[in-house]
Amino acid sequence: MIVILKQGITPQEKDKVRSFLSEKGFIVKEIVGQQDTVLGAVGKVSIDPRTVELMPGVSSVVPISKPYKLASREMKKEDTIVQVGKVKIGGNRVAVIAGPCAVENYDQIMTIAESVREAGAVMLRGGAFKPRTSPYAFQGLGEEGLKLLRKAGDAFDMPITTEVVSPSDVQMMAGYVDMFQIGARNMQNFELLKEVGKTGMPVLLKRGLSATIEEWLMAAEYLMASGTDQVVLCERGIRTFEKATRNTLDCSAIPVVQKLTHLPVIGDPSHATGIRDMVAPMSLAIIASGASGVIVEVHNCPEKALSDGPQSLYPSQFKKLVHDIQALCPVVGKSLEKIPRVLPQSMKTQKEEKAADMSSVVVAFQGVRGAFSELAARRSFDEDVSLLPCHTFAETFDAVSSGKAKYGVLPVENTLGGTVYDTLDLLAMHPELTVIGEQQVRVMHNLIVVPGTKMEDIKKVYSHPQGIQQCRAFLEKELPNAVSIPFFDTAGAVEYIAKLGDKSVAAIAGAPAAHYYGMEILRQGIETNASNYTRFYILSREENAELFRSQAELNKAALSFSVSDEPGALMDVLKLIADYGVNMTKLESRPIPGKPWEYLFFVELQLPADNDKFDKLVSEIKEKTTSFRILGVYTSVIG
Ligand code: PEP
Ligand code: MN
């Protein structure tokens, strides 16, 4: 049962409820949600819920209808985010785990670790204990394999996961691994589940070969009841009558499971298909189905692999796959998890300092709560940072400039609306700020209403003029008699209709705004053109930039400059860029305030791999320009 606590419960009252339940024989877990704090009480015993309901500080008691309790969504509404070393799985991230089926030798695991890390994997896999169908097949290197896997993980800064097959190995393995893997064949090995659960460590729980979703969740329940709340589910294909693939990938299980449990779910396209060529398309299907990641087998020489060679990707195929996954991420409203994803501050600090540190990091964004800019900020930073909504672009810049916020997130371009000039103009006025990163958000519009509203109730629709414009076809067809009213911002329009509480008005905005203001989405994805993305700059003062930059591979630069008013002056600069073989990805010109008919040019470049080349290009550009500034050198997350 779920014991929902009152907001104002005192620590003493809470302790009383806890000990009452424990004494009755329940396992008690406290779950702090966004809205409520609850105590989950599970166990063999049963009591009259009213005895708990009457205790001081208790708001209500709700029974859990499902046989799995701790794992159920009823128990916890928010997604669980599983932390494995520096890597997080769940929420709006897509984590890519990769590595060979089995660890074979030092060179093999090192080579593969280096290539998967380089391509974008955040965690390394590799079996040391292999539960093979045939007793004559390679059984894995055992503890020696664990040592090699640990070495490779440490060398390339990736947490590691490997399969545990025997309860008696659990303690020994806990010293090496970051996440246990429970294989499909062992999903219902309850003694193993209990032993692994007791460690409290993260667990990747594969779905059994012929397990129903409920059986799979019951296995997760075993782990949770034994002591871990860090469980990641993994759909890896089930047995069906079909023989064309090794198993049948059950993609539909992914959204089903996400409804039933708060635990993150990922997919394993390698064991699901057993065929190399099917791995990439099925990986994309897994992500499109809403999973929080994939676990993929990669081998530097699959022909010689001691196990599962035919389903292992070549490193080059894996690299391409990560690119494709990255391109798909914004479509499903997620970002590719990176090592380390959490930028600045938290990186240099030890784990124990981290939580305190992150909440003192303030990130400013333009707009009200629920705005697309907030989504961009959330995607770029740890969930623990403090967000500061700012009314205008100028206020957002000022917040970062004055030190009130450490970082700022501002839109710079939309694929349909073009450049956001405010951001470029303000950047020109703030030489103390620098671009340290980039984020992309898919703009998906929804018709948002006061709960219970029907289409025929709607007489007015509020949104930002761009929102109205982008949904014109929908409005004309579905709401021909409603009046469209421009509003200063999309999420602001939702806040406004929430205040009115009137069923005759609707708003067009993103889903986060509907959730934030407790409104209902009546129609989803109503934009005419689905390829609608906004790109954001992440800004900071120069002194905060270095840490951020040192965390990832830099691949983009933004510059601004002006040239003298003579024939070919701009072309000379562009020609230099071309002669250096550097790819220019954006060119924009803006009038310089106070200097009629003079322009500042903004250029974005793909950063050449060779640093010297970029430095030389910059010094040559400086000679040909009347003013020059590097706006930022950063990591582009856009595929
Ligand atoms: C594996 O991941 O190598 C493995 C054996 O997977 P499964 O348990 O899903 O068959
Ligand atoms: Mn395998």
XYZ file of C-alpha atoms and ligand atoms in Angstrom:
650
model
C 0.000 0.000 0.000
C 0.980 3.613 -0.465
C 0.836 5.888 2.526
C 0.546 9.476 1.305
C 1.940 11.879 3.855
C 0.653 15.356 4.602
C 2.870 18.250 3.459
C 3.419 19.432 7.008
C 4.212 16.067 8.647
C 6.867 16.396 11.369
C 9.933 14.115 11.380
C 8.673 12.547 14.636
C 5.279 11.773 13.113
C 6.939 10.267 10.066
C 9.190 8.090 12.242
C 6.128 6.853 14.109
C 4.374 5.817 10.896
C 7.532 4.114 9.639
C 8.142 2.151 12.805
C 4.485 1.167 13.070
C 4.632 -0.314 9.565
C 8.026 -1.988 10.087
C 6.840 -3.555 13.321
C 3.880 -5.019 11.469
C 6.360 -6.693 9.093
C 6.283 -4.374 6.094
C 9.290 -3.303 4.042
C 8.999 0.498 4.087
C 10.460 2.821 1.441
C 10.174 6.568 1.376
C 9.635 8.127 -2.024
C 9.890 11.879 -2.412
C 7.943 12.948 -5.476
C 7.413 16.339 -7.058
C 4.006 16.664 -5.473
C 3.798 14.214 -2.589
C 6.042 12.316 -0.247
C 4.833 8.772 0.229
C 5.821 5.711 2.193
C 5.529 2.531 0.208
C 4.790 -0.425 2.455
C 5.015 -3.908 1.005
C 5.080 -7.311 2.554
C 3.238 -10.566 3.196
C 1.197 -9.106 6.026
C -2.090 -7.311 5.654
C -3.613 -4.729 7.961
C -6.670 -2.550 7.971
C -5.552 0.590 6.073
C -7.653 2.751 8.391
C -5.253 2.073 11.274
C -2.552 3.902 9.284
C -4.863 6.506 7.799
C -5.766 7.738 11.275
C -2.154 8.357 12.304
C -1.041 11.999 12.613
C 0.650 13.319 9.456
C -0.977 10.746 7.151
C -3.112 12.127 4.358
C -4.433 8.896 2.860
C -3.665 5.234 2.214
C -4.031 3.723 -1.237
C -3.756 0.014 -1.992
C -1.558 -1.028 -4.923
C -3.573 -3.049 -7.384
C -0.634 -4.722 -9.169
C 1.222 -7.793 -7.884
C 4.494 -5.879 -8.240
C 4.437 -3.032 -5.749
C 7.794 -1.249 -5.429
C 8.224 -1.359 -9.201
C 4.759 -0.032 -10.009
C 3.858 3.417 -11.307
C 1.183 3.513 -8.650
C 3.945 3.591 -6.059
C 5.991 6.267 -7.816
C 4.700 8.551 -10.538
C 8.017 10.114 -11.579
C 10.501 8.214 -13.718
C 13.328 6.629 -11.791
C 16.713 7.729 -12.978
C 19.316 5.067 -12.421
C 22.803 6.323 -11.742
C 25.706 4.117 -12.783
C 28.955 5.893 -11.976
C 28.744 9.212 -13.761
C 26.121 7.961 -16.181
C 22.394 8.339 -15.767
C 19.776 6.126 -17.360
C 16.147 7.234 -17.600
C 14.190 10.476 -17.841
C 14.844 12.296 -21.070
C 18.166 10.670 -21.816
C 19.166 8.024 -24.309
C 22.127 6.008 -23.057
C 24.122 3.822 -25.409
C 25.867 0.839 -23.829
C 28.208 -1.146 -26.034
C 30.962 -3.708 -26.071
C 31.659 -7.277 -27.037
C 29.477 -10.223 -26.110
C 32.388 -11.619 -24.118
C 35.690 -10.305 -22.843
C 38.294 -12.391 -24.698
C 41.682 -10.848 -23.949
C 43.356 -7.564 -23.009
C 43.871 -6.244 -26.542
C 40.378 -7.143 -27.654
C 38.570 -5.379 -24.798
C 40.873 -2.349 -24.876
C 40.465 -1.893 -28.621
C 36.703 -2.226 -28.489
C 36.393 0.012 -25.419
C 38.357 2.750 -27.127
C 36.296 2.620 -30.291
C 32.864 2.490 -28.634
C 33.793 5.307 -26.254
C 34.993 7.398 -29.166
C 31.763 6.749 -31.027
C 29.610 7.882 -28.108
C 28.920 4.880 -25.861
C 28.614 5.825 -22.190
C 28.965 2.389 -20.665
C 30.992 -0.697 -21.524
C 29.540 -4.199 -21.605
C 31.336 -7.529 -21.862
C 30.549 -10.967 -20.510
C 32.973 -12.732 -18.188
C 30.586 -15.517 -17.174
C 28.710 -16.669 -20.257
C 25.580 -18.798 -19.889
C 25.920 -20.607 -23.223
C 23.358 -22.920 -24.721
C 26.081 -25.491 -25.392
C 28.402 -26.705 -22.617
C 31.163 -26.946 -25.244
C 30.975 -23.254 -26.225
C 33.283 -20.578 -24.735
C 32.157 -19.983 -21.146
C 33.973 -16.702 -20.533
C 37.192 -15.771 -18.715
C 35.582 -15.569 -15.265
C 37.260 -13.288 -12.737
C 40.126 -12.636 -15.136
C 37.551 -11.246 -17.570
C 36.183 -8.945 -14.876
C 39.665 -7.571 -14.233
C 40.163 -6.845 -17.913
C 36.747 -5.243 -18.246
C 37.438 -3.044 -15.211
C 40.774 -1.973 -16.703
C 39.151 -1.063 -19.997
C 36.317 0.824 -18.278
C 38.798 2.815 -16.205
C 41.098 3.468 -19.130
C 38.297 4.941 -21.206
C 36.277 6.466 -18.389
C 33.182 4.297 -18.754
C 31.236 2.432 -16.076
C 30.979 -1.292 -16.809
C 28.241 -3.897 -16.803
C 28.559 -7.648 -17.011
C 26.387 -10.667 -16.425
C 26.247 -12.466 -13.095
C 25.120 -16.093 -13.260
C 25.656 -17.435 -9.782
C 24.585 -16.158 -6.353
C 27.973 -17.197 -4.977
C 29.778 -14.816 -7.361
C 27.818 -11.714 -6.369
C 30.077 -10.441 -3.585
C 33.228 -11.047 -5.583
C 31.769 -9.312 -8.648
C 30.532 -6.328 -6.645
C 34.178 -5.333 -6.260
C 34.622 -5.025 -10.029
C 31.388 -3.991 -11.708
C 29.301 -0.815 -11.734
C 26.070 -2.501 -12.818
C 25.131 -6.159 -12.635
C 23.453 -7.727 -15.623
C 20.871 -10.449 -15.049
C 20.634 -12.445 -18.253
C 17.463 -13.604 -19.945
C 18.030 -17.194 -18.819
C 18.330 -16.122 -15.213
C 15.474 -13.667 -15.032
C 13.573 -15.986 -12.718
C 16.558 -17.269 -10.758
C 15.107 -15.869 -7.573
C 18.068 -16.733 -5.357
C 20.296 -14.800 -7.742
C 17.882 -11.850 -7.807
C 17.803 -11.713 -4.010
C 21.576 -11.856 -3.691
C 22.120 -9.164 -6.329
C 19.340 -6.981 -4.895
C 21.032 -7.078 -1.494
C 24.081 -5.234 -2.829
C 21.917 -2.165 -3.490
C 23.858 -1.717 -6.730
C 22.393 -0.906 -10.164
C 21.066 -3.892 -12.099
C 20.252 -4.392 -15.764
C 17.437 -6.908 -15.814
C 16.946 -8.653 -19.143
C 13.519 -9.959 -20.017
C 13.328 -13.757 -19.930
C 13.117 -15.698 -23.194
C 9.445 -16.390 -22.693
C 8.560 -14.083 -19.845
C 5.379 -12.052 -19.801
C 5.690 -8.403 -18.908
C 4.178 -9.138 -15.521
C 6.712 -11.895 -14.798
C 9.498 -9.529 -15.821
C 8.223 -6.824 -13.470
C 7.879 -9.391 -10.689
C 11.575 -10.197 -11.185
C 12.302 -6.461 -10.802
C 10.189 -6.542 -7.655
C 12.445 -9.295 -6.240
C 15.480 -7.083 -6.797
C 13.777 -4.079 -5.240
C 12.372 -5.960 -2.275
C 15.898 -7.258 -1.592
C 17.415 -3.801 -1.396
C 18.122 -2.024 -4.670
C 16.028 0.671 -6.265
C 18.427 1.006 -9.197
C 16.894 -1.322 -11.765
C 17.003 -0.872 -15.538
C 14.773 -3.201 -17.551
C 15.989 -4.522 -20.875
C 13.802 -5.879 -23.668
C 15.968 -8.338 -25.595
C 13.532 -10.255 -27.755
C 11.267 -13.154 -26.859
C 10.714 -16.631 -28.243
C 8.037 -16.836 -30.880
C 7.306 -19.237 -33.748
C 9.347 -16.968 -36.057
C 12.724 -18.382 -37.059
C 14.015 -15.647 -39.392
C 15.550 -13.821 -36.446
C 17.095 -15.278 -33.302
C 14.253 -13.886 -31.189
C 11.382 -11.485 -31.813
C 12.012 -7.950 -30.593
C 8.918 -6.919 -28.670
C 9.012 -3.152 -29.168
C 5.447 -2.789 -27.998
C 6.563 -3.995 -24.571
C 8.508 -0.739 -24.180
C 5.575 1.700 -23.976
C 3.540 -0.896 -22.063
C 6.247 -1.282 -19.434
C 6.690 2.462 -19.160
C 3.047 2.803 -18.257
C 3.258 0.108 -15.599
C 6.556 0.983 -13.942
C 8.676 3.995 -13.070
C 11.863 2.057 -13.866
C 13.729 2.921 -17.072
C 13.608 0.434 -19.934
C 16.211 -0.055 -22.647
C 16.460 -2.505 -25.551
C 19.017 -5.034 -26.788
C 18.786 -5.282 -30.590
C 21.756 -7.679 -30.781
C 20.245 -10.618 -28.902
C 16.764 -9.780 -30.172
C 17.730 -10.263 -33.802
C 20.979 -12.221 -33.797
C 21.801 -10.676 -37.164
C 24.238 -7.793 -37.657
C 22.257 -6.052 -40.396
C 19.144 -5.909 -38.254
C 20.853 -4.294 -35.275
C 20.864 -0.689 -36.497
C 17.236 -0.492 -37.678
C 16.011 -2.241 -34.534
C 18.078 0.100 -32.347
C 16.239 3.010 -33.920
C 12.929 1.216 -33.431
C 13.784 0.762 -29.748
C 14.503 4.475 -29.324
C 11.430 5.421 -31.351
C 9.381 3.211 -29.021
C 10.404 5.441 -26.145
C 13.219 3.438 -24.559
C 15.918 5.098 -22.470
C 18.748 3.478 -24.367
C 20.197 0.466 -26.116
C 22.815 -2.148 -25.300
C 24.644 -3.210 -28.428
C 27.292 -5.834 -29.148
C 30.330 -4.481 -30.984
C 33.489 -6.386 -31.926
C 36.691 -5.228 -33.597
C 36.863 -8.492 -35.520
C 33.458 -10.208 -35.432
C 34.630 -13.064 -37.690
C 36.967 -14.197 -34.930
C 34.660 -13.426 -31.980
C 34.390 -16.266 -29.473
C 30.676 -15.628 -29.071
C 27.907 -13.833 -30.928
C 30.126 -12.668 -33.812
C 27.310 -12.748 -36.409
C 25.291 -10.186 -34.452
C 28.223 -7.944 -33.453
C 28.586 -4.608 -35.220
C 31.868 -3.462 -36.725
C 33.119 -0.322 -34.942
C 32.377 1.805 -38.035
C 28.777 0.548 -38.130
C 28.416 1.365 -34.463
C 29.697 4.896 -35.010
C 27.118 5.448 -37.730
C 24.412 4.011 -35.470
C 25.210 6.463 -32.655
C 24.924 9.319 -35.167
C 21.539 8.062 -36.284
C 20.364 7.667 -32.695
C 21.508 11.207 -31.985
C 19.523 12.486 -34.958
C 16.454 10.618 -33.706
C 16.717 11.882 -30.124
C 15.043 15.281 -30.585
C 12.161 13.605 -32.409
C 11.327 11.666 -29.255
C 12.153 14.602 -26.989
C 15.370 13.150 -25.599
C 19.097 13.840 -25.634
C 21.936 11.443 -26.090
C 23.588 10.807 -22.730
C 27.224 11.855 -22.730
C 30.106 11.254 -20.348
C 29.967 13.349 -18.361
C 26.658 14.756 -19.206
C 26.513 17.111 -16.330
C 28.494 19.857 -17.325
C 30.653 22.028 -15.271
C 30.758 22.261 -11.546
C 29.687 18.770 -10.606
C 32.508 17.277 -12.575
C 35.325 18.613 -10.542
C 33.677 17.733 -7.264
C 33.427 14.435 -5.532
C 30.139 12.570 -5.366
C 29.303 13.626 -1.829
C 29.615 17.318 -2.679
C 27.684 16.955 -5.842
C 24.081 17.300 -4.747
C 24.717 20.463 -2.760
C 26.769 21.883 -5.559
C 24.281 21.335 -8.313
C 21.376 23.013 -6.588
C 23.512 26.117 -6.132
C 24.170 26.225 -9.879
C 21.623 28.618 -11.372
C 20.630 28.313 -15.026
C 18.680 31.214 -16.532
C 16.331 30.834 -19.477
C 14.021 33.169 -21.322
C 10.317 32.560 -20.878
C 7.930 31.361 -18.214
C 7.962 27.918 -16.625
C 7.155 25.185 -19.125
C 8.723 27.072 -22.059
C 10.724 25.269 -24.731
C 13.789 27.103 -23.377
C 13.230 25.420 -20.020
C 13.178 22.074 -21.798
C 16.483 22.969 -23.486
C 17.942 23.894 -20.092
C 16.731 20.669 -18.501
C 18.241 18.631 -21.293
C 21.593 20.319 -20.908
C 22.030 20.212 -17.157
C 21.591 17.894 -14.258
C 18.044 17.806 -12.848
C 19.291 19.252 -9.564
C 20.303 22.672 -10.909
C 18.104 25.663 -10.019
C 16.288 27.173 -12.975
C 15.685 30.904 -13.231
C 12.927 31.952 -15.641
C 13.574 35.444 -17.069
C 10.963 37.640 -18.667
C 13.048 38.943 -21.569
C 16.153 38.027 -23.552
C 17.980 41.045 -22.097
C 17.139 39.960 -18.533
C 18.495 36.504 -19.252
C 21.767 37.951 -20.526
C 21.953 40.279 -17.525
C 21.378 37.399 -15.113
C 24.407 35.559 -16.493
C 26.461 38.690 -16.836
C 25.886 39.810 -13.244
C 26.620 36.360 -11.844
C 23.038 35.842 -10.640
C 23.022 32.815 -12.926
C 26.038 30.792 -13.891
C 24.639 29.757 -17.254
C 22.006 31.008 -19.665
C 20.051 29.104 -22.303
C 18.768 31.145 -25.260
C 17.260 30.213 -28.607
C 19.423 31.113 -31.582
C 17.630 29.573 -34.534
C 14.458 27.761 -35.523
C 14.309 25.521 -38.572
C 11.118 27.211 -39.790
C 11.355 30.720 -38.312
C 15.092 31.268 -38.903
C 17.571 33.157 -36.742
C 16.522 34.597 -33.405
C 18.067 38.040 -33.803
C 17.628 39.106 -30.169
C 20.144 36.508 -29.083
C 22.770 37.498 -31.647
C 22.308 41.228 -30.987
C 22.592 40.786 -27.225
C 25.599 38.535 -27.610
C 27.281 41.358 -29.541
C 26.545 43.719 -26.640
C 27.942 41.294 -24.030
C 31.605 40.665 -24.792
C 32.062 39.143 -21.313
C 29.822 36.203 -22.271
C 30.776 33.251 -24.357
C 28.983 30.377 -26.059
C 29.925 27.154 -24.314
C 27.409 24.715 -25.709
C 24.469 24.042 -27.915
C 21.188 22.216 -27.430
C 18.362 21.300 -29.759
C 14.678 20.846 -28.992
C 11.949 19.562 -31.241
C 9.082 22.010 -31.223
C 5.934 19.975 -31.019
C 2.764 21.987 -30.608
C -0.346 20.841 -28.790
C -3.822 22.167 -28.319
C -3.962 22.713 -24.572
C -7.160 23.242 -22.635
C -8.670 23.427 -19.185
C -9.342 19.767 -18.199
C -12.664 18.497 -19.488
C -12.878 20.924 -22.445
C -14.215 19.568 -25.759
C -13.343 20.825 -29.245
C -16.764 22.400 -29.660
C -16.306 24.484 -26.472
C -13.310 26.375 -27.882
C -13.913 29.938 -29.077
C -10.436 31.486 -28.694
C -6.924 30.128 -29.111
C -3.932 31.903 -27.545
C -0.317 31.409 -28.552
C 2.851 33.111 -29.725
C 2.300 34.351 -33.319
C 4.767 31.693 -34.549
C 2.839 28.987 -32.720
C -0.403 30.117 -34.372
C 1.291 30.349 -37.759
C 2.850 26.898 -37.432
C -0.540 25.328 -36.639
C -2.532 27.266 -39.230
C -3.716 24.204 -41.176
C -4.981 22.492 -38.022
C -6.790 25.624 -36.830
C -8.478 26.162 -40.191
C -9.648 22.579 -40.442
C -10.525 21.698 -36.848
C -11.397 25.050 -35.298
C -12.597 27.210 -38.196
C -14.740 29.385 -35.943
C -12.238 29.994 -33.158
C -10.350 33.290 -33.062
C -6.562 33.089 -32.831
C -5.091 35.600 -30.402
C -1.357 36.354 -30.348
C 0.334 36.081 -26.969
C 3.897 36.996 -25.947
C 4.926 33.376 -25.516
C 3.546 29.872 -25.908
C 3.970 28.629 -22.325
C 2.740 32.035 -21.107
C -0.474 31.406 -23.027
C -0.972 28.172 -21.083
C -0.338 29.950 -17.796
C -2.955 32.499 -18.870
C -5.689 29.978 -19.770
C -4.954 28.109 -16.537
C -5.633 31.322 -14.622
C -8.836 31.988 -16.572
C -10.035 28.407 -16.005
C -12.453 28.975 -18.872
C -13.374 26.142 -21.270
C -13.941 28.523 -24.163
C -10.229 29.353 -24.407
C -7.353 27.132 -25.485
C -3.613 27.594 -25.960
C -1.027 26.225 -28.365
C 2.232 25.240 -26.680
C 4.587 22.407 -25.823
C 3.624 19.475 -23.603
C 5.822 20.563 -20.644
C 3.718 23.719 -20.293
C 0.503 21.669 -20.123
C 1.992 19.468 -17.387
C 3.443 22.398 -15.498
C 0.147 24.289 -15.289
C -2.021 21.191 -14.790
C -3.829 21.614 -18.114
C -4.961 18.918 -20.536
C -3.604 18.172 -24.004
C -6.628 17.849 -26.272
C -4.712 17.335 -29.551
C -1.053 16.440 -29.881
C 1.438 17.347 -32.620
C -0.790 19.855 -34.403
C 2.001 21.683 -36.246
C 1.788 21.648 -40.052
C 5.465 20.881 -40.547
C 6.869 18.251 -38.216
C 10.515 19.204 -38.931
C 10.387 22.000 -36.425
C 13.474 22.318 -34.255
C 14.926 25.136 -32.200
C 18.611 25.380 -31.507
C 19.769 27.009 -28.280
C 23.074 28.482 -27.183
C 24.324 27.815 -23.678
C 26.152 30.898 -22.454
C 28.344 31.686 -19.500
C 30.903 34.209 -18.380
C 34.349 33.420 -19.686
C 35.713 32.373 -16.281
C 33.115 29.593 -16.029
C 33.674 28.308 -19.523
C 36.885 26.342 -19.218
C 35.528 23.523 -17.118
C 32.616 23.094 -19.418
C 34.867 23.005 -22.444
C 37.276 20.512 -20.995
C 34.500 17.930 -20.628
C 33.829 16.994 -24.201
C 35.129 16.971 -27.698
C 34.856 20.467 -29.153
C 33.584 20.485 -32.690
C 32.118 23.890 -33.411
C 33.091 27.553 -33.256
C 31.045 30.739 -33.515
C 32.704 33.984 -34.604
C 31.628 37.552 -35.236
C 33.480 40.173 -37.246
C 33.081 43.309 -39.325
C 34.924 44.248 -42.477
C 35.810 47.507 -44.183
C 33.390 48.913 -46.704
C 35.167 47.949 -49.902
C 34.568 45.478 -52.717
C 35.203 41.868 -51.862
C 35.967 42.455 -48.152
C 33.481 39.843 -46.924
C 34.349 37.496 -49.728
C 38.037 37.626 -48.729
C 37.150 36.285 -45.284
C 34.838 33.599 -46.628
C 37.464 32.568 -49.150
C 39.983 32.140 -46.342
C 37.598 29.785 -44.575
C 37.094 27.863 -47.793
C 40.848 27.725 -48.529
C 41.447 26.203 -45.112
C 38.932 23.509 -45.986
C 36.761 24.499 -43.015
C 33.028 23.957 -43.300
C 30.897 27.023 -42.567
C 27.499 26.071 -41.151
C 25.887 29.483 -40.659
C 26.293 33.048 -41.906
C 24.216 35.943 -40.694
C 24.564 39.711 -40.834
C 23.182 42.224 -38.354
C 23.213 46.015 -38.417
C 25.659 47.627 -35.957
C 23.709 50.000 -33.662
C 24.844 53.626 -34.122
C 26.699 52.869 -37.358
C 24.154 53.138 -40.175
C 24.649 50.621 -42.968
C 27.478 48.840 -41.242
C 27.133 45.173 -40.393
C 28.387 42.610 -37.991
C 28.735 39.150 -39.498
C 28.109 35.968 -37.523
C 29.676 32.764 -38.682
C 29.526 29.241 -37.319
C 32.161 26.737 -38.343
C 32.853 23.078 -37.904
C 36.009 23.106 -35.853
C 38.890 21.412 -37.680
C 40.369 18.469 -35.778
C 43.751 20.152 -35.936
C 43.904 23.026 -33.392
C 46.768 24.753 -35.174
C 44.716 24.997 -38.309
C 41.966 26.839 -36.469
C 44.449 29.169 -34.762
C 46.068 30.000 -38.075
C 42.712 30.604 -39.718
C 41.731 32.937 -36.881
C 44.926 34.973 -37.138
C 44.483 35.342 -40.889
C 40.838 36.379 -40.488
C 41.893 38.990 -37.928
C 44.116 40.629 -40.535
C 41.232 40.972 -42.937
C 38.625 42.323 -40.515
C 38.029 45.601 -38.690
C 36.697 43.837 -35.578
C 36.835 40.193 -34.613
C 35.597 38.057 -31.737
C 35.413 34.351 -31.041
C 31.919 33.994 -29.596
C 32.616 30.477 -28.453
C 34.239 27.144 -29.119
C 31.926 24.377 -28.026
C 30.444 20.961 -28.549
C 27.570 20.716 -30.944
C 25.033 18.082 -30.060
C 23.320 18.346 -33.386
C 23.922 15.245 -35.447
C 24.360 -11.052 -23.278
O 23.996 -9.903 -23.052
O 25.508 -11.337 -23.669
C 23.375 -12.142 -23.144
C 23.733 -13.381 -22.986
O 22.113 -11.685 -23.243
P 20.720 -12.425 -22.911
O 20.785 -12.772 -21.487
O 19.718 -11.369 -23.241
O 20.635 -13.605 -23.840
Mn 25.892 -12.080 -26.558
